[in-house]
Coordinates of C-alpha atoms in Angstrom, one line a residue:
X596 CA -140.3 119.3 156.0
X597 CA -141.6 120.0 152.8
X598 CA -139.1 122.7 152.3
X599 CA -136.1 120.5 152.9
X600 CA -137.3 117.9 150.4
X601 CA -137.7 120.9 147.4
X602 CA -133.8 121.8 148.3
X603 CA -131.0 120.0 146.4
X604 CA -127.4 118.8 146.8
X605 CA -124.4 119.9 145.4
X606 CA -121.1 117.8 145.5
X607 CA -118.1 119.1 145.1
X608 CA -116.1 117.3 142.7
X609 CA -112.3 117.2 141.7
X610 CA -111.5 116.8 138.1
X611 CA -107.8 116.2 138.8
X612 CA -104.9 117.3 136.5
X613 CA -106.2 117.3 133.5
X614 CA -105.9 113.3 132.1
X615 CA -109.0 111.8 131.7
X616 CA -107.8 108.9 132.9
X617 CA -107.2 110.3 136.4
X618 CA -110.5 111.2 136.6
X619 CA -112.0 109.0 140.1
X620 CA -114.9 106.0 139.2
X621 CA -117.1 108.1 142.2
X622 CA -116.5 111.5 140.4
X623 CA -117.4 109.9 136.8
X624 CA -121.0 108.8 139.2
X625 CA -122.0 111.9 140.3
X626 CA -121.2 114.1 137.1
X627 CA -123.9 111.2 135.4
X628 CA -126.3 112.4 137.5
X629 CA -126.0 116.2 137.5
X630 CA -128.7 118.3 137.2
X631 CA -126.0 121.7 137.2
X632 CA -122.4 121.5 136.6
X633 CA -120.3 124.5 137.8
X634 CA -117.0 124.4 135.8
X635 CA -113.7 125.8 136.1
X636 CA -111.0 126.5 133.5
X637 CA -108.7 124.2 134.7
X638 CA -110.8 121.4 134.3
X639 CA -109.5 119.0 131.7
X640 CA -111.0 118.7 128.0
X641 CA -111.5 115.0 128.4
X642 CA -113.2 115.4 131.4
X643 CA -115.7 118.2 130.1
X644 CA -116.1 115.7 127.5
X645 CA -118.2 113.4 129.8
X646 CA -120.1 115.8 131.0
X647 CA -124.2 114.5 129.6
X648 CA -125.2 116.6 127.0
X649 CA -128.9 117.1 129.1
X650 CA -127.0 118.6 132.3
X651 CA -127.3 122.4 132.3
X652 CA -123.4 124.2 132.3
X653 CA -122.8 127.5 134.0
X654 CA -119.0 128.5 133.2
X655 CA -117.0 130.6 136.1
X656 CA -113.7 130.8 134.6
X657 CA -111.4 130.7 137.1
X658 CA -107.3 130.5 136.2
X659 CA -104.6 132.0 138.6
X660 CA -104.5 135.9 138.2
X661 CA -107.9 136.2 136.5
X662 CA -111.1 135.8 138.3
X663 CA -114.3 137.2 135.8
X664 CA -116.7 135.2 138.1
X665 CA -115.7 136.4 141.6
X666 CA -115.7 133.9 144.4
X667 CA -118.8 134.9 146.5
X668 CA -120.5 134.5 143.3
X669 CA -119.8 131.1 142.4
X670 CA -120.8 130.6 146.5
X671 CA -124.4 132.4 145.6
X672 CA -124.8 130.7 142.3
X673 CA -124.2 126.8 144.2
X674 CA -127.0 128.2 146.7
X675 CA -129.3 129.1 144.0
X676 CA -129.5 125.6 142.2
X677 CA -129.2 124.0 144.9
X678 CA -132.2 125.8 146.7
X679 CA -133.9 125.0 143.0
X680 CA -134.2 121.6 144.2
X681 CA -131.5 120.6 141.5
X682 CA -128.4 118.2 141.6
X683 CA -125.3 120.4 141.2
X684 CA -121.6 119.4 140.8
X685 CA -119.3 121.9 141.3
X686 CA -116.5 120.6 138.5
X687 CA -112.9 121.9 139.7
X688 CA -109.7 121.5 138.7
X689 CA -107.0 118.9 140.6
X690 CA -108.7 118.1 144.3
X691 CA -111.6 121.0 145.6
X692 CA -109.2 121.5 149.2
X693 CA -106.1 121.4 148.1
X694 CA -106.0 125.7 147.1
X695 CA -108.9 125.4 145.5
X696 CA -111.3 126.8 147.7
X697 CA -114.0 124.2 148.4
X698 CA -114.4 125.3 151.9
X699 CA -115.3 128.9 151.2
X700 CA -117.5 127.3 148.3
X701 CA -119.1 125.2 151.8
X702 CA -119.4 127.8 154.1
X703 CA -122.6 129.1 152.4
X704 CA -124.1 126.0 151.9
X705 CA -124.0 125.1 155.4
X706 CA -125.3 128.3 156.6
X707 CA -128.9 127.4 154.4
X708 CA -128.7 124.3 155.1
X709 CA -127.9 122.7 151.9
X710 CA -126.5 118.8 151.8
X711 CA -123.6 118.5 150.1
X712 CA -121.0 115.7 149.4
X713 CA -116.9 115.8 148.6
X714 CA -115.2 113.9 145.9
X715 CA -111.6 114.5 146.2
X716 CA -109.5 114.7 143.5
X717 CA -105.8 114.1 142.3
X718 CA -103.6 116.9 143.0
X719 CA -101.6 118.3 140.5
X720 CA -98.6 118.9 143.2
X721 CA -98.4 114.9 143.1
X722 CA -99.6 114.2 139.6
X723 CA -98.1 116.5 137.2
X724 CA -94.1 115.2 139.5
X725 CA -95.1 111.8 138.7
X726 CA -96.3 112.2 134.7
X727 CA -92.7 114.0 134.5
X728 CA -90.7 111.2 136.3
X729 CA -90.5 113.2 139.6
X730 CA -91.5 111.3 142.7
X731 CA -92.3 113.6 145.5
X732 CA -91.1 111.7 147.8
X733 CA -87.8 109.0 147.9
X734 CA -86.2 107.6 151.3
X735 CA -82.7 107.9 149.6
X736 CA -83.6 111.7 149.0
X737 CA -86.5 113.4 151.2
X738 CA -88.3 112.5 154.5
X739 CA -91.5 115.4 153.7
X740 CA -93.1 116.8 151.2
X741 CA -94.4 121.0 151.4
X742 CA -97.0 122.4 149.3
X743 CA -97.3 125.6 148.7
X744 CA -99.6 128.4 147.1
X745 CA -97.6 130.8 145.1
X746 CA -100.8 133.4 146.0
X747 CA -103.7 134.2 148.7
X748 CA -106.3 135.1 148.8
X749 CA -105.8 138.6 149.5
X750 CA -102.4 139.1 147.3
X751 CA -101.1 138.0 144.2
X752 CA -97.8 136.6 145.9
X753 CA -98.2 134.5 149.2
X754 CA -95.6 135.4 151.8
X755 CA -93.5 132.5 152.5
X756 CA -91.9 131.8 155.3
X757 CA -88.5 130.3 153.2
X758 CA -86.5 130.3 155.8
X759 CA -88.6 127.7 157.7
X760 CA -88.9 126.0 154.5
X761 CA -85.2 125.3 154.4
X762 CA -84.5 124.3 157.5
X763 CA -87.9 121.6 156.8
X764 CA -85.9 120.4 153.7
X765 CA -87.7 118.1 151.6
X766 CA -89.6 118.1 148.3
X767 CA -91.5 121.5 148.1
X768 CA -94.1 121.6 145.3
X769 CA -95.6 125.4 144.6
X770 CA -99.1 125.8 142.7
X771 CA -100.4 129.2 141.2
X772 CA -96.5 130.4 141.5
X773 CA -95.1 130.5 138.0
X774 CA -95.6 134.4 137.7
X775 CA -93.6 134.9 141.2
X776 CA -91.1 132.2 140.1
X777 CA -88.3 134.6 140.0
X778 CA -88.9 135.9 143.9
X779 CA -90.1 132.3 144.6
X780 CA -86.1 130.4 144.1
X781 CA -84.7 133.9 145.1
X782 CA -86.2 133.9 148.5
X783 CA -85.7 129.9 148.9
X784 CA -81.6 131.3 148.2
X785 CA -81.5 133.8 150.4
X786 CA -82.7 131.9 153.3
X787 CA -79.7 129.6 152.4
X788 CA -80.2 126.7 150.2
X789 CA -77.6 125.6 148.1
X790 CA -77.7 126.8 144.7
X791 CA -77.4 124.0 142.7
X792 CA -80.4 122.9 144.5
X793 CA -82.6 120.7 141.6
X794 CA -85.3 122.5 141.0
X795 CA -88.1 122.2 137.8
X796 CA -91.3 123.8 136.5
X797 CA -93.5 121.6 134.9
X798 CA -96.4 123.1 132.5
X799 CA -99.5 121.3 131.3
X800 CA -99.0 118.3 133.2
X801 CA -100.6 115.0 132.1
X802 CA -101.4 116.2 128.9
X803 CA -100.2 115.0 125.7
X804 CA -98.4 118.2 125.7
X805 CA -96.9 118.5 128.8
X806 CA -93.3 120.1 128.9
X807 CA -90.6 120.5 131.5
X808 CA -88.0 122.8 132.3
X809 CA -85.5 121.1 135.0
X810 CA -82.6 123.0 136.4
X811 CA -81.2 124.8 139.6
X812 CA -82.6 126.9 142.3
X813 CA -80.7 129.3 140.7
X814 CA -80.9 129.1 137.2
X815 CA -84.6 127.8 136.8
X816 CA -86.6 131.5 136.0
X817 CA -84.0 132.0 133.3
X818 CA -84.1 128.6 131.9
X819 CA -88.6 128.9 132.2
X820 CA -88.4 131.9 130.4
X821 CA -86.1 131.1 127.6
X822 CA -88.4 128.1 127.3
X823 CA -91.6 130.5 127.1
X824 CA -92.9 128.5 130.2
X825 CA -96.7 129.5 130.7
X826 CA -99.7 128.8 133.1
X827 CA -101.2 125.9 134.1
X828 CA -97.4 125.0 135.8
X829 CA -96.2 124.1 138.4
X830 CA -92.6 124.5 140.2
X831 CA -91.2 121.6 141.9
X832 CA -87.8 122.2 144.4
X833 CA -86.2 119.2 146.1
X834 CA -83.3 117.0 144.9
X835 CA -85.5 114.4 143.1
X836 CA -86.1 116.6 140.6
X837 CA -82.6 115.1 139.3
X838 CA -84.7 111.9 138.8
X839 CA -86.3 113.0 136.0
X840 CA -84.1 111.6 133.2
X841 CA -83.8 108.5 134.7
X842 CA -87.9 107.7 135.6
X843 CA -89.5 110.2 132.8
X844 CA -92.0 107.4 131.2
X845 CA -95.1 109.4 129.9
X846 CA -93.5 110.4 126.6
X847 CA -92.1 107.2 125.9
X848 CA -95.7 105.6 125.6
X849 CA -95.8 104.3 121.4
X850 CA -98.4 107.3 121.1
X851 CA -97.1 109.2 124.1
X852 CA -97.2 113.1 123.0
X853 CA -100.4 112.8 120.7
X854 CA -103.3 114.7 121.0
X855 CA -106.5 113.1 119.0
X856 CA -109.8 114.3 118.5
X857 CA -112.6 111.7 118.2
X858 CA -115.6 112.6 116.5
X859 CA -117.8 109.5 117.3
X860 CA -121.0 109.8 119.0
X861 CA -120.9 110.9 122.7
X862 CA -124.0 108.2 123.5
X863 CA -121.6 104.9 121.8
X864 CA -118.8 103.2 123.5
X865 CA -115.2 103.9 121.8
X866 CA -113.3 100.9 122.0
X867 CA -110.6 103.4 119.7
X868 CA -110.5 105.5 122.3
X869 CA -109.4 103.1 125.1
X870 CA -107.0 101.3 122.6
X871 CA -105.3 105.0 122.5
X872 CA -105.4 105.9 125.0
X873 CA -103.9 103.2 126.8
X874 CA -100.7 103.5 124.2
X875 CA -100.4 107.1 125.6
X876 CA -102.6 109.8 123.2
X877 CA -104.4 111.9 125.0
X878 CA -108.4 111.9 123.7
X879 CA -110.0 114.9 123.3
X880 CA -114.2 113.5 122.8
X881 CA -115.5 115.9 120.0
X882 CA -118.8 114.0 119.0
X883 CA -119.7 115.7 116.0
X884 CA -122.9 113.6 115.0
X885 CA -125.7 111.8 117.1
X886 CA -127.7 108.7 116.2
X887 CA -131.2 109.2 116.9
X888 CA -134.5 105.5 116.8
X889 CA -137.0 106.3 114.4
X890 CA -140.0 106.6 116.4
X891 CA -143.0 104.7 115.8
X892 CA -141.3 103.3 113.3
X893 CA -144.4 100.7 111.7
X894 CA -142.5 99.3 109.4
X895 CA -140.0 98.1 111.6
X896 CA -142.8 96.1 113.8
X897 CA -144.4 95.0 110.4
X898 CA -141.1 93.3 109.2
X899 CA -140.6 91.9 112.6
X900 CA -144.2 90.0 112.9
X901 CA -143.1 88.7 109.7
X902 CA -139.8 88.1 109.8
X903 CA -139.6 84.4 108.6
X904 CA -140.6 85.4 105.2
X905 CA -136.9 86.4 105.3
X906 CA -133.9 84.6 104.5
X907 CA -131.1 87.4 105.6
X908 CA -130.9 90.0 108.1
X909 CA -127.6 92.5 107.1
X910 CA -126.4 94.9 109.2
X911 CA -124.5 97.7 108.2
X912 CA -123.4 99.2 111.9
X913 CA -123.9 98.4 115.3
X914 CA -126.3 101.0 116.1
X915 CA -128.4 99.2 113.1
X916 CA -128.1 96.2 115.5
X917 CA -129.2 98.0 118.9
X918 CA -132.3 99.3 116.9
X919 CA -133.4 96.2 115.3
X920 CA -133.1 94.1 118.7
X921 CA -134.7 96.7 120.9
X922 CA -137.3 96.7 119.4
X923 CA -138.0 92.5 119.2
X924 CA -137.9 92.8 122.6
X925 CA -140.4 96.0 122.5
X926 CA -142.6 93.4 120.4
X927 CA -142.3 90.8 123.3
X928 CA -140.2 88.5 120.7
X929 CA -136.7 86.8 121.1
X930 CA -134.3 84.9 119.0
X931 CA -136.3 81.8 119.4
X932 CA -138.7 83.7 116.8
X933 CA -136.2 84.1 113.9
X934 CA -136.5 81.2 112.8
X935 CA -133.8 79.6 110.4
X936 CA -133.2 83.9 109.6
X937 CA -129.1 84.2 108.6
X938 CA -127.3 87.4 110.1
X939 CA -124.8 89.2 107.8
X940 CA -122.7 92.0 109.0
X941 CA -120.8 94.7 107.4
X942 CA -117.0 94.1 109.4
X943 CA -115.9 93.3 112.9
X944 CA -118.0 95.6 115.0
X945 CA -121.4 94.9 114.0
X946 CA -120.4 91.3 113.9
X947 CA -119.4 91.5 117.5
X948 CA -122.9 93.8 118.4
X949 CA -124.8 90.8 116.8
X950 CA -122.7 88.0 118.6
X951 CA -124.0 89.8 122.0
X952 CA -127.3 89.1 121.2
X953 CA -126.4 85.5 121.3
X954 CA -126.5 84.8 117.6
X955 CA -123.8 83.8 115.3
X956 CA -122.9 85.4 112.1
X957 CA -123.2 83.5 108.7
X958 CA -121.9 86.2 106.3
X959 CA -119.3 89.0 106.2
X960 CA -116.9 90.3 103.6
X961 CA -113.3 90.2 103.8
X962 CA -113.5 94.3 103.0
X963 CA -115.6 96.2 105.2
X964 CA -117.3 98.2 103.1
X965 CA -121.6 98.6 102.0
X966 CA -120.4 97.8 98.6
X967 CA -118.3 94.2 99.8
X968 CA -121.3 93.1 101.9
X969 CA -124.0 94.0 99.2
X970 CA -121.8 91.7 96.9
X971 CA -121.3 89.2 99.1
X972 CA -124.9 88.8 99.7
X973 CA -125.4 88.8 95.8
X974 CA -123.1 86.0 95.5
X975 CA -124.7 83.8 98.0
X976 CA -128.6 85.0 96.6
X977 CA -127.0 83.3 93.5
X978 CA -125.8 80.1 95.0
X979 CA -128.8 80.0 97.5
X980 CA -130.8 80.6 94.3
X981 CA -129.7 77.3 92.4
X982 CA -130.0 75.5 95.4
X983 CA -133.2 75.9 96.7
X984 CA -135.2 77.1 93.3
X985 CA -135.9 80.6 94.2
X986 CA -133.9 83.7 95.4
X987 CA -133.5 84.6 99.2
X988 CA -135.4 87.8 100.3
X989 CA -133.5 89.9 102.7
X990 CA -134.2 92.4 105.4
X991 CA -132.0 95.8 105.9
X992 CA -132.2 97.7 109.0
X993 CA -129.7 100.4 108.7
X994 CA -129.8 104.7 108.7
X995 CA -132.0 106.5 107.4
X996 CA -129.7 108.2 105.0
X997 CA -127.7 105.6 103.8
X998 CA -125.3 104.8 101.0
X999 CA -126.5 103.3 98.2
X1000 CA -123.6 101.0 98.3
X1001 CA -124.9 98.4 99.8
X1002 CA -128.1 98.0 97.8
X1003 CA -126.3 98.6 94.4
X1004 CA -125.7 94.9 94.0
X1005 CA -128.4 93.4 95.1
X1006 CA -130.7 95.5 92.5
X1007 CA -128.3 94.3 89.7
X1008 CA -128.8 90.9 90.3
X1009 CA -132.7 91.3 91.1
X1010 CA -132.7 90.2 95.2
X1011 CA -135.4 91.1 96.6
X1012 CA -134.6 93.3 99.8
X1013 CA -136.3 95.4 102.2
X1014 CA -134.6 98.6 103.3
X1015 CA -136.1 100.1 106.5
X1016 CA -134.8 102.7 107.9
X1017 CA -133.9 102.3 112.1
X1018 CA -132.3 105.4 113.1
X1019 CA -131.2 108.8 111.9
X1020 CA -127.7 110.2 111.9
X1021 CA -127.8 113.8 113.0
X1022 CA -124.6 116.1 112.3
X1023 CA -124.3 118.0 115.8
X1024 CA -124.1 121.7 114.2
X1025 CA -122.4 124.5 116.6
X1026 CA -125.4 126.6 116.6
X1027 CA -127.7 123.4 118.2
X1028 CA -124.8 123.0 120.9
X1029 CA -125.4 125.9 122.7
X1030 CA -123.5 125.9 125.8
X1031 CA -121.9 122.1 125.1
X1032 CA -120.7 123.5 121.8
X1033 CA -118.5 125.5 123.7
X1034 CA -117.5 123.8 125.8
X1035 CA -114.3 122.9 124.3
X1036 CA -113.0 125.2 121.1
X1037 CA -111.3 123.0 118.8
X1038 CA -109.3 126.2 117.2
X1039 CA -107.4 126.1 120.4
X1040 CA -107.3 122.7 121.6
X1041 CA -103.6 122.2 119.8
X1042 CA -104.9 119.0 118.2
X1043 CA -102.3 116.7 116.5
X1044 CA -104.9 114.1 114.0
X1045 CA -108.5 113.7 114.0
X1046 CA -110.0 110.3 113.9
X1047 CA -112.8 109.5 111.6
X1048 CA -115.1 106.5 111.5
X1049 CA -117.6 106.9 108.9
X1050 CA -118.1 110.1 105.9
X1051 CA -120.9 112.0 108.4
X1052 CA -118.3 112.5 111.4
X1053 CA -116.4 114.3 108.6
X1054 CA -119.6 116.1 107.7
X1055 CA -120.2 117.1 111.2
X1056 CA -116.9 117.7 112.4
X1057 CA -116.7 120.8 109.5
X1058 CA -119.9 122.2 110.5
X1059 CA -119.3 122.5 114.8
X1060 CA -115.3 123.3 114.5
X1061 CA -115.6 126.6 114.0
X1062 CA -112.6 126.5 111.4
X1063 CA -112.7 128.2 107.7
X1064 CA -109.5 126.9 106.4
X1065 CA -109.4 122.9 107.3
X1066 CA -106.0 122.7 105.1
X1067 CA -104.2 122.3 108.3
X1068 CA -106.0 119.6 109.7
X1069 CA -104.7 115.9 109.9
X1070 CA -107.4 113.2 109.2
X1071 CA -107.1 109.5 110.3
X1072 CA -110.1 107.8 108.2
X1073 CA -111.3 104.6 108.6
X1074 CA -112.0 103.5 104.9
X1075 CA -111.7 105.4 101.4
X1076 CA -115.4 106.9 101.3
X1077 CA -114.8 108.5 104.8
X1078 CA -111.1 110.2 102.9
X1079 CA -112.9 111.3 99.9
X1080 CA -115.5 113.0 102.2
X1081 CA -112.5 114.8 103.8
X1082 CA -110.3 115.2 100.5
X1083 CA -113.2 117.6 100.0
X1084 CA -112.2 120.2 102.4
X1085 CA -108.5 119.9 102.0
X1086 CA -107.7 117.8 104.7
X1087 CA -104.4 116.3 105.1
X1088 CA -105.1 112.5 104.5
X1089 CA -103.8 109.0 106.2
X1090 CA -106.2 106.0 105.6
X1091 CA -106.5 102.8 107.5
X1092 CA -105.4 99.5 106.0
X1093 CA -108.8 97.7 106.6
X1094 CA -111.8 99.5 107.8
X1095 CA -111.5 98.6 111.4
X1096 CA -110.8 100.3 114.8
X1097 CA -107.6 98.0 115.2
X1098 CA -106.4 99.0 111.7
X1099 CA -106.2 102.6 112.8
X1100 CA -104.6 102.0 115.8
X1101 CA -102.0 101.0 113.8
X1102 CA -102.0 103.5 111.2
X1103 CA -101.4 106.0 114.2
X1104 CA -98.6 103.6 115.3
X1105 CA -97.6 103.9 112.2
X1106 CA -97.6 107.8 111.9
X1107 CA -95.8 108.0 115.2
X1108 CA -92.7 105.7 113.7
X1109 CA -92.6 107.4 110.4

């Protein structure tokens, strides 16, 4: 008995086709939770990209044609987590039964008696139609649907019985068969379908750079390989294919065809990243810094037990926010013990991260910016000042390392402030990633802009990308500071309107119609 509690569990989990967004809600659960994650190439980049940074990633490589971690050693290494007594996911591209092996990857586990749980995922032989504007399946056009692998096990090139598949007729869609593509519509001819049979191959499905070749039975390896077609693809035969310029949809999205790399911290919600994303980009989650609480942090609680001696609490980002209120409640202290405290926030996000808490803000600048909010609260010090007699004394929570922006005016017109520091901003350097550092190399990720929200994302996105020459990378900055940090390195520049999330949504609408 105690030897069955020390054993672990191991689910195996598909990724699907590559879009983060096809990702399932249960699959999204059980990565959260993973001890172990055993990953395949094929695995999306936006789905590596929620894999937590504590979980411990062993890499098995796996594309068609090239195995460098054999098969009955991704079976052994499952078994030895699992008998570790950890959590293990076993991360695979598209669904783990549909060719992709998850009942050999079983066999082993069942044998020792290891408990394990499947998460299906979308298929590629149905996605990657559909992103293209192929439905598999149409009662004016097909009545079945085949899939095939274009290899086995034991070969490179599956043997087919085409003749059986032409007498089925139907939509047949053929994984793992774009190096046998040639034999593949020759054999589907000889065994007499029509040659001007629709046919397509479809390569990097559901990605922001997906492409598609359609054609004829006949015609289609000539028309791949003037095209420089190359793996992950698929080949899809049936006469829907034809459907294609009539339902193709993905590309026609107002940012459909852009890849963007986000560099905000992998532990904060990205409203930017939903906003894109749902207007088509595909997201590739490059956190390149990570906020950490000052621990123990006395001066914090000091400030706190006295904080109606203050007039004005400013915030200067949301994470300033989180810190500050975490740790009233840590102090057994709610809003009832402000007081008649005012709340000023730097721009629309940290207004919105104080509004949570139930409390509504009484000051915030017109430009989001340290320097507009230092200002503004200069201005009012002067008019509270006349008022009341005396000037207003205000408390700061914000980073550690922080701009002197904010602080500039309030010096200059002699407001008394205290500036405590709540958390740390720590760049994310490749050599401290270890294994998550690789987990995606941005040199080859075929990245169309990077999006930057504040100068240290810059900061850190230079020292983890692995890049010496950053002339050839496009930067979408949030505000000036955050360009003149990346003017530094060459980048090329575009700069949102305002300094919010929504203004560079549209300054990548804006990109896409210029």
């Amino acid at each position: 008995m105690m030897e069955e509690e020390k054993k672990g569990k191991v689910w195996l989990v598909g990724a699907g086709p590559g879009d983060a967004g096809l990702f399932t809600l249960k699959g999204k659960a059980v990565l959260d939770q993973a001890d172990v994650v055993v990953y395949d190439k094929l695995v999306g980049q936006g789905v590596l990209g929620m894999i937590p940074t504590a979980a411990e990633l062993i890499f098995v490589g796996k594309v068609s044609g090239h195995h460098p971690v054999p098969q009955q050693e991704i079976n052994q290494i499952l078994l030895r987590e699992a008998l570790a007594g950890k959590r293990v996911v076993r991360l695979k591209g598209g669904d783990p039964f549909v060719f992709g092996r998850g009942g050999e990857e079983l066999e082993l586990l069942r044998e020792h008696g290891i408990s394990f749980e499947i998460v299906p995922g979308i298929t590629s032989a149905v996605s990657v139609p559909a992103y293209n504007g192929i439905p598999v399946t149409h009662r004016d056009f097909v009545s079945s649907l085949h899939i095939i692998t274009g290899h086995t096990k034991k070969k490179d090139e599956a043997e087919i019985d085409y003749e059986a598949l032409v007498k089925l007729g139907g939509t047949f869609v053929f994984l793992m068969g774009i190096s046998a593509m040639p034999k593949i519509c020759q054999g589907l001819l000889n065994a007499g379908m029509e040659a001007d049979m629709p046919a397509a191959v479809l390569e990097r499905g559901t990605s922001a750079h997906q492409r598609r070749v359609v054609s004829d039975v006949s015609h289609l390896p000539e028309e791949a390989a003037k095209a420089g077609i190359q793996t992950p693809a698929i080949i899809v035969v049936g006469k829907v294919c034809a459907l294609e310029k009539e339902f193709h949809w993905a590309e026609d999205r107002p940012l459909g065809g852009l890849k963007i790399a986000l560099t905000r911290p992998q532990d904060r919600p990205s409203s930017l990243a939903d906003k894109l994303s749902m207007l088509g980009a595909e997201i590739l989650l490059m956190p390149t810094i990570e906020t950490k609480e000052i621990a123990d942090n006395q001066l914090l609680e000091e400030a706190i037990a006295d904080i109606r001696r203050f007039d004005y609490v400013a915030f200067t980002s949301p994470v300033g926010v989180a810190g500050f209120f975490k740790k009233l409640r840590e102090m057994k202290k709610d809003i009832r013990d402000l007081g008649n405290v005012q709340f000023a926030a730097i721009g629309s996000a940290t207004k919105a991260a104080i509004e949570k808490m139930g409390i509504l803000v009484d000051l915030m600048p017109s430009v989001y910016s340290g320097e507009a909010l230092g200002q503004l609260l200069a201005d009012r010090a002067a008019l509270w000042g006349a008022k009341v007699g005396k000037k207003p004394e205000i408390l700061i929570p914000r980073a550690k390392i922080g701009t002197d922006e904010v602080l500039r005016p309030l010096k200059e017109a002699e407001i008394r402030f205290t500036d405590i520091p709540v958390y740390d901003t720590v760049e994310v350097l490749e050599r401290e990633q270890d294994a998550h550092g690789k987990l995606i190399d941005f040199a080859s990720a075929d990245v169309d802009y990077v999006a930057f929200t504040s100068a240290s994302t810059v900061r850190g996105f230079v020292s983890s990308c692995g890049l010496t020459d950053l002339t050839g990378i496009k930067a979408v900055c949030i505000g000036e500071k955050t360009a003149e940090e990346a003017a530094k390195y060459g980048m090329e520049l575009f700069v949102a309107r305002a300094a919010t999330i929504d203004s560079m949504v549209e300054c990548f609408l804006g990109l896409e119609q210029a």
